[in-house]
Tab-separated table of C-alpha atoms in Angstrom:
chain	number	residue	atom	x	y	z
A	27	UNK	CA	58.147	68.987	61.375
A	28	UNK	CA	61.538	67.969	61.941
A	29	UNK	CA	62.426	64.864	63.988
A	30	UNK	CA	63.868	66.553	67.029
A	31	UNK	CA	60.835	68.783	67.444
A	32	UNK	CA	58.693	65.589	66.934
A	33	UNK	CA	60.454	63.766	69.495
A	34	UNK	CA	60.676	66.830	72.084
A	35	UNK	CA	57.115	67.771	71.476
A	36	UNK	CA	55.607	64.331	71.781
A	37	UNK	CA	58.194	63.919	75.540
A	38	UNK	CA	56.915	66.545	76.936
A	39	UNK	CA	52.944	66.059	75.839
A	40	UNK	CA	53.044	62.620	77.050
A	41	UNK	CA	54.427	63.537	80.074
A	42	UNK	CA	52.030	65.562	80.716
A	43	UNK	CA	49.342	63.721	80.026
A	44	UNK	CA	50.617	60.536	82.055
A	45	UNK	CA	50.938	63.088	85.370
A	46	UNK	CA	47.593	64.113	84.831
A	47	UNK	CA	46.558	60.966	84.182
A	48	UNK	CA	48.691	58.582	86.680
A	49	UNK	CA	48.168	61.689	88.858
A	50	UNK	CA	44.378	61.298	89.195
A	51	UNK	CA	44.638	57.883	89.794
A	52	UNK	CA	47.307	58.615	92.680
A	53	UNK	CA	44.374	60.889	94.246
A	54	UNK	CA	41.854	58.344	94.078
A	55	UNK	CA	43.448	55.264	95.356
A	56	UNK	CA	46.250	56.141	97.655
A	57	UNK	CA	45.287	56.783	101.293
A	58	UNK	CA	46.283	60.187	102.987
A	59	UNK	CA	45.147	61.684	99.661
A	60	UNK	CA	42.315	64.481	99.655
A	61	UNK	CA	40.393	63.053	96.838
A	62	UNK	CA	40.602	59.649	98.141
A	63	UNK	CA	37.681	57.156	97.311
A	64	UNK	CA	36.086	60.209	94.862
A	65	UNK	CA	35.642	57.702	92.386
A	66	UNK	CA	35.873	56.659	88.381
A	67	UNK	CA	34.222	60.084	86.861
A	68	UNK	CA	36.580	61.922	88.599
A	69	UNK	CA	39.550	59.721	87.361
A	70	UNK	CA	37.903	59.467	83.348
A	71	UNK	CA	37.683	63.481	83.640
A	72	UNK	CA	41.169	63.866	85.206
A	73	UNK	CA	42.337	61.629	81.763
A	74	UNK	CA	40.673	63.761	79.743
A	75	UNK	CA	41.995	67.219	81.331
A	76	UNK	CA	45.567	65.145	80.863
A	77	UNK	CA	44.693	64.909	76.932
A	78	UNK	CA	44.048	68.369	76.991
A	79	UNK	CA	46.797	69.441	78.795
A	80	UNK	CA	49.423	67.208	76.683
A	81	UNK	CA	48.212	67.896	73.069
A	82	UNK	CA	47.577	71.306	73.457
A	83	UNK	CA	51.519	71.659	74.956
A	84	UNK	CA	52.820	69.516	71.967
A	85	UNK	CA	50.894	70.321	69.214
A	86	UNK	CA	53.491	73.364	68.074
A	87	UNK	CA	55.874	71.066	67.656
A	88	UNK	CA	54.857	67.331	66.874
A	89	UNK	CA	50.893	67.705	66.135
A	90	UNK	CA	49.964	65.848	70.120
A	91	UNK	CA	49.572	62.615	69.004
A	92	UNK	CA	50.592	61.211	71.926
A	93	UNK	CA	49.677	57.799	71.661
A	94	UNK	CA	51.033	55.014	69.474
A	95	UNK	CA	47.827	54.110	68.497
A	96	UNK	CA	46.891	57.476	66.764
A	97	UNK	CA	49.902	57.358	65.406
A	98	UNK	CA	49.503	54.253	63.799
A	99	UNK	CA	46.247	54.605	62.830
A	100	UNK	CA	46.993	57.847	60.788
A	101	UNK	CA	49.971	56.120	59.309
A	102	UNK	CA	47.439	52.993	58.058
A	103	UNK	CA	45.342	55.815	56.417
A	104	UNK	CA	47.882	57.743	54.817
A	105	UNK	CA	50.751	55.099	54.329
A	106	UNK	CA	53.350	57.693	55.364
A	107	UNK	CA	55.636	55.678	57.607
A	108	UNK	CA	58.791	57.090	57.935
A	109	UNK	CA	58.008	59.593	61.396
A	110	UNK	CA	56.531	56.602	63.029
A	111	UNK	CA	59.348	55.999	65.125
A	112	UNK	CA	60.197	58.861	66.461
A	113	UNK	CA	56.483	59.718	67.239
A	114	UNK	CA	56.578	56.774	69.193
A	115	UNK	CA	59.904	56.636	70.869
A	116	UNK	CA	59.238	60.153	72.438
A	117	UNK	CA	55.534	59.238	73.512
A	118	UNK	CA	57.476	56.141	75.461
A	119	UNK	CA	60.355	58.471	77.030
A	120	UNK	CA	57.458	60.894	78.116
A	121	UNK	CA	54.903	58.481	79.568
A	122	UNK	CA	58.059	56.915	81.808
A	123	UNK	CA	58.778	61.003	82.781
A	124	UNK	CA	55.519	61.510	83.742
A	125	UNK	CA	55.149	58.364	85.695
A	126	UNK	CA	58.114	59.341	87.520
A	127	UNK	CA	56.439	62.826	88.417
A	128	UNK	CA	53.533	61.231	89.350
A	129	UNK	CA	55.374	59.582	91.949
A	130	UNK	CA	57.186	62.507	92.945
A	131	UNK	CA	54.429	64.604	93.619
A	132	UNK	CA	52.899	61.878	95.646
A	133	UNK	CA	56.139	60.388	97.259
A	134	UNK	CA	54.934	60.939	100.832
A	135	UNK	CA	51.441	59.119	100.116
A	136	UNK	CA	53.962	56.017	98.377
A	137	UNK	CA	55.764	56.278	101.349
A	138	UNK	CA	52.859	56.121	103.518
A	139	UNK	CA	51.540	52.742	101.840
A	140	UNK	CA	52.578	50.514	104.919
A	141	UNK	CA	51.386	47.974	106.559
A	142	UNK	CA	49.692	49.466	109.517
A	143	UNK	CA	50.735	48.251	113.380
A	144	UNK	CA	47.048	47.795	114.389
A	145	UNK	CA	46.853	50.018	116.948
A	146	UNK	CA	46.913	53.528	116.800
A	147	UNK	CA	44.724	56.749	117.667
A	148	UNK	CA	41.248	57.266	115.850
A	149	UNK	CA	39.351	60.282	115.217
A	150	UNK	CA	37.983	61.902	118.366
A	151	UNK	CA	36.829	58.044	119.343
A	152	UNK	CA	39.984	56.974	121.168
A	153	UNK	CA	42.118	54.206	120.434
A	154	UNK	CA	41.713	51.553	117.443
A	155	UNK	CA	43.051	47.940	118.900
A	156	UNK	CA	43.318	45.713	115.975
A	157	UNK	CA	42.270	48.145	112.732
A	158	UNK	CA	45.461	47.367	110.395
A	159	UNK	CA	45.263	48.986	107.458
A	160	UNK	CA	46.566	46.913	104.710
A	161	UNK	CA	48.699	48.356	101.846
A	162	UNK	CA	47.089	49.786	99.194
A	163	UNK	CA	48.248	48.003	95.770
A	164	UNK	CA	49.602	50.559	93.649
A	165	UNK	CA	50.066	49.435	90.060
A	166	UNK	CA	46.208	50.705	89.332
A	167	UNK	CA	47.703	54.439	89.852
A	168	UNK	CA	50.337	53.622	87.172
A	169	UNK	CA	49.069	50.913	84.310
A	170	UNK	CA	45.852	48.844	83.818
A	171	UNK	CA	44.153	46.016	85.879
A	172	UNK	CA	40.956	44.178	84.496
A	173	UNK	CA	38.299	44.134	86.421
A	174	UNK	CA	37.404	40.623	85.604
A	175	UNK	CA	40.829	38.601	84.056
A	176	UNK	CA	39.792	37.008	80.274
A	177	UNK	CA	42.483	38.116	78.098
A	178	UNK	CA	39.872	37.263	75.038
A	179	UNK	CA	37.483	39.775	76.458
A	180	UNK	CA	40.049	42.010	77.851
A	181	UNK	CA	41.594	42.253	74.268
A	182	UNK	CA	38.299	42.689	72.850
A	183	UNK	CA	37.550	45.523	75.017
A	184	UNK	CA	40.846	47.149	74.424
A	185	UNK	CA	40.522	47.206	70.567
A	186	UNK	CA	36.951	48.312	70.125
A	187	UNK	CA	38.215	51.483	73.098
A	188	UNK	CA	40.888	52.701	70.794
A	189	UNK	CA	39.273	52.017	67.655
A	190	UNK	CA	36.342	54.486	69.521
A	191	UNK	CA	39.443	56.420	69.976
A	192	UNK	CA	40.960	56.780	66.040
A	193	UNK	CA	38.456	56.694	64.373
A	194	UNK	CA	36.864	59.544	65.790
A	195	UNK	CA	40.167	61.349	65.519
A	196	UNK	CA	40.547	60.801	62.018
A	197	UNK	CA	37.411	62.059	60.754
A	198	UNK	CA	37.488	65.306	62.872
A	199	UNK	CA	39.783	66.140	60.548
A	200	UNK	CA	37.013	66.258	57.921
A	201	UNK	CA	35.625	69.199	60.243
A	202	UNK	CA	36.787	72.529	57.863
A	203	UNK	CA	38.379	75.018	60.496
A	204	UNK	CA	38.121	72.457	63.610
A	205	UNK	CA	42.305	72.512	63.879
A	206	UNK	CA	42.798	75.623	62.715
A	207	UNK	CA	39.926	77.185	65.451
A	208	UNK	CA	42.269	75.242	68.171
A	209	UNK	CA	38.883	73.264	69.305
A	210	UNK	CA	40.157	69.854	67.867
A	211	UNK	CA	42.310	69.577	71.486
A	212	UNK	CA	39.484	70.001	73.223
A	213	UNK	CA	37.196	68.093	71.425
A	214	UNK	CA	39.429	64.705	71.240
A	215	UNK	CA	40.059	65.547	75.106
A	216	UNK	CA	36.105	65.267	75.719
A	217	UNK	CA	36.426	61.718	73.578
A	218	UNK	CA	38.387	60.306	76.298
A	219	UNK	CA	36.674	61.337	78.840
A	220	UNK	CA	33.280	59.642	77.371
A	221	UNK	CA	35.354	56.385	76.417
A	222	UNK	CA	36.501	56.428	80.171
A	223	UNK	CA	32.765	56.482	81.614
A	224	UNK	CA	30.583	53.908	78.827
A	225	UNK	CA	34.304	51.823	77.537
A	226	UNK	CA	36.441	51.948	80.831
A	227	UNK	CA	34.851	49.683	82.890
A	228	UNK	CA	35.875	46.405	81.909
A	229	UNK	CA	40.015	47.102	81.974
A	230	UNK	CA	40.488	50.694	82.919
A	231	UNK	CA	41.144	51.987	79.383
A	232	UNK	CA	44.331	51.735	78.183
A	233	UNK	CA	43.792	52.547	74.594
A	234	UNK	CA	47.542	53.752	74.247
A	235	UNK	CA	50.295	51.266	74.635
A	236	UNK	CA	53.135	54.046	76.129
A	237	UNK	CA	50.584	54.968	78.421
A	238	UNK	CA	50.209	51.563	79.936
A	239	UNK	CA	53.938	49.912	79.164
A	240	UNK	CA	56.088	53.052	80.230
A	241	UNK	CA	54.623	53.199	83.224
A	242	UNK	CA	54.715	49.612	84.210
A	243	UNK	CA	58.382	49.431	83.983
A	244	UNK	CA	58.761	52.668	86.026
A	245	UNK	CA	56.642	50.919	88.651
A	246	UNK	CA	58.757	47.980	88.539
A	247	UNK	CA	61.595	49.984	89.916
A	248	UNK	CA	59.812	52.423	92.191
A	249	UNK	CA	60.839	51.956	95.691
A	250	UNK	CA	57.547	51.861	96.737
A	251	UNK	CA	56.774	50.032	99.862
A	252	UNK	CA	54.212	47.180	99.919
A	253	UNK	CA	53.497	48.125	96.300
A	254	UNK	CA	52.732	44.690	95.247
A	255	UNK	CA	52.957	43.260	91.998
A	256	UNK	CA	53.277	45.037	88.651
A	257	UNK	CA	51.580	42.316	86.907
A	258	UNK	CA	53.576	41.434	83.725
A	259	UNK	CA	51.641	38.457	82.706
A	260	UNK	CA	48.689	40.867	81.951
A	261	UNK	CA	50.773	43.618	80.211
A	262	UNK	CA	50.473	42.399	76.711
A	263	UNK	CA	46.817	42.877	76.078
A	264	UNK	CA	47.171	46.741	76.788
A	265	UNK	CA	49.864	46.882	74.071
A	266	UNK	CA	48.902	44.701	71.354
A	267	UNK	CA	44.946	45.936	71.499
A	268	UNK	CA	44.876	49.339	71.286
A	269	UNK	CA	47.763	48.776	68.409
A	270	UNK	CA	45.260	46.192	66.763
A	271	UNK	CA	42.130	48.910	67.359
A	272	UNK	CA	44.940	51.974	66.161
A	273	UNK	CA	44.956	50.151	62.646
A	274	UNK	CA	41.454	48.711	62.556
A	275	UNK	CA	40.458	52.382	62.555
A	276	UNK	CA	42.599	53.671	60.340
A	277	UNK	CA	41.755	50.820	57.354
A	278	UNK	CA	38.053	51.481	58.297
A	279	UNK	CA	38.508	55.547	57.496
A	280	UNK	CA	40.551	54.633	54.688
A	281	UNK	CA	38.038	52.392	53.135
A	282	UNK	CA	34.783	54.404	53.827
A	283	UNK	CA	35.952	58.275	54.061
């Protein structure tokens, strides 16, 4: 694979998968949404379908790794280095594209995030004197937030995700036929979802650094009303453990595979 289809393929697959991804999260939490409130299987599952979307789209031209993690991890396993950066300098371009999609597709529910007057007309019941609606904080639609902030555990969590993540991905490739039947994709996609409902509790899953970082600087700059904060001191652990769980796994399936 040369470098430009490595860095095209892995753009566009990321971008993907962060619209999906981003995208579901948009659904659940913004108000004005249909899928409002429909909860955390429906956001691990719209992840997964993300995954599947992404690496299927770039695996012609880059493989779909898609996450700097995987990419490390196979690079710890088979000491070949020298593709690492451009693997991981088009997943960061994509995940920022995709976060900006993300927001385009939903710019009139961004838009809509205002502080509300507190009055207004309810639903067949007259008027509503005094209901404000606050704004709805809108960083969870883009990066991670912990559920409970304890950047030990939070760490912690992070690395044993994405090593649940690698290692998995490394020995499928044990699996005679498994790529070559095109059921790898869909296989890895199914791993996410299952890491988002038992592992994604605790911080919401990062387990790929683009995925979290790229969009956390696009929703810096979003002109997003009332978006609130986008939470900097926090956005280290989202990096640095799914990079330390990335090469954990792939020194564990070096060692025992």
């Amino acid at each position: 694979m040369s470098n430009g289809d490595i860095f095209v393929g892995e753009v566009i697959g990321t971008a993907i998968l962060i619209l999906f991804g981003a995208g579901v999260c948009a659904a659940v939490t913004l108000r004005h949404s249909k899928a409002r409130a429909s909860g955390w299987v429906v956001i691990s599952f719209g992840w997964g379908f993300g995954v599947l979307a992404g690496a299927y789209t770039a695996a012609p031209l880059s493989g779909g790794h898609l996450n700097p993690a995987v990419t490390l991890g196979i690079a710890v396993d088979t000491g070949e280095w020298g593709k690492v950066w451009v693997y991981v300098l088009g997943q960061f371009v994509g995940a920022m594209l995709g976060a900006v999609l993300c927001y385009l597709t939903y710019f009139a529910q961004f838009q809509a995030n205002v502080r509300g007057t507190g009055t207004g007309t309810g639903t067949g019941t007259g008027t509503t004197e005094g209901t404000a609606d606050e704004p709805v904080p809108t960083l969870g639609v883009f990066s991670t937030v912990p559920e409970i902030r304890n950047p030990v555990a939070n760490l912690v969590t992070e690395i044993i995700a994405t090593a649940a993540l690698v290692l998995p991905i490394l020995a499928f490739g044990l699996t005679e036929g498994l790529g070559e039947s095109g059921t790898l994709v869909l296989i890895v996609s199914l791993l996410v979802v299952g890491i988002g409902l038992s592992l994604g509790g605790p911080t919401g899953y990062a387990i790929n650094p683009t995925r979290d970082l790229g969009p956390r600087i696009v929703h810096t700059f979003l002109p997003i009303p009332n978006k609130g904060t986008s939470d900097w001191g926090y956005a280290w652990i989202p990096v640095a453990g799914p990079l330390i769980g990335g090469a954990l796994a792939g020194l564990v399936y070096n060692a025992a595979f």
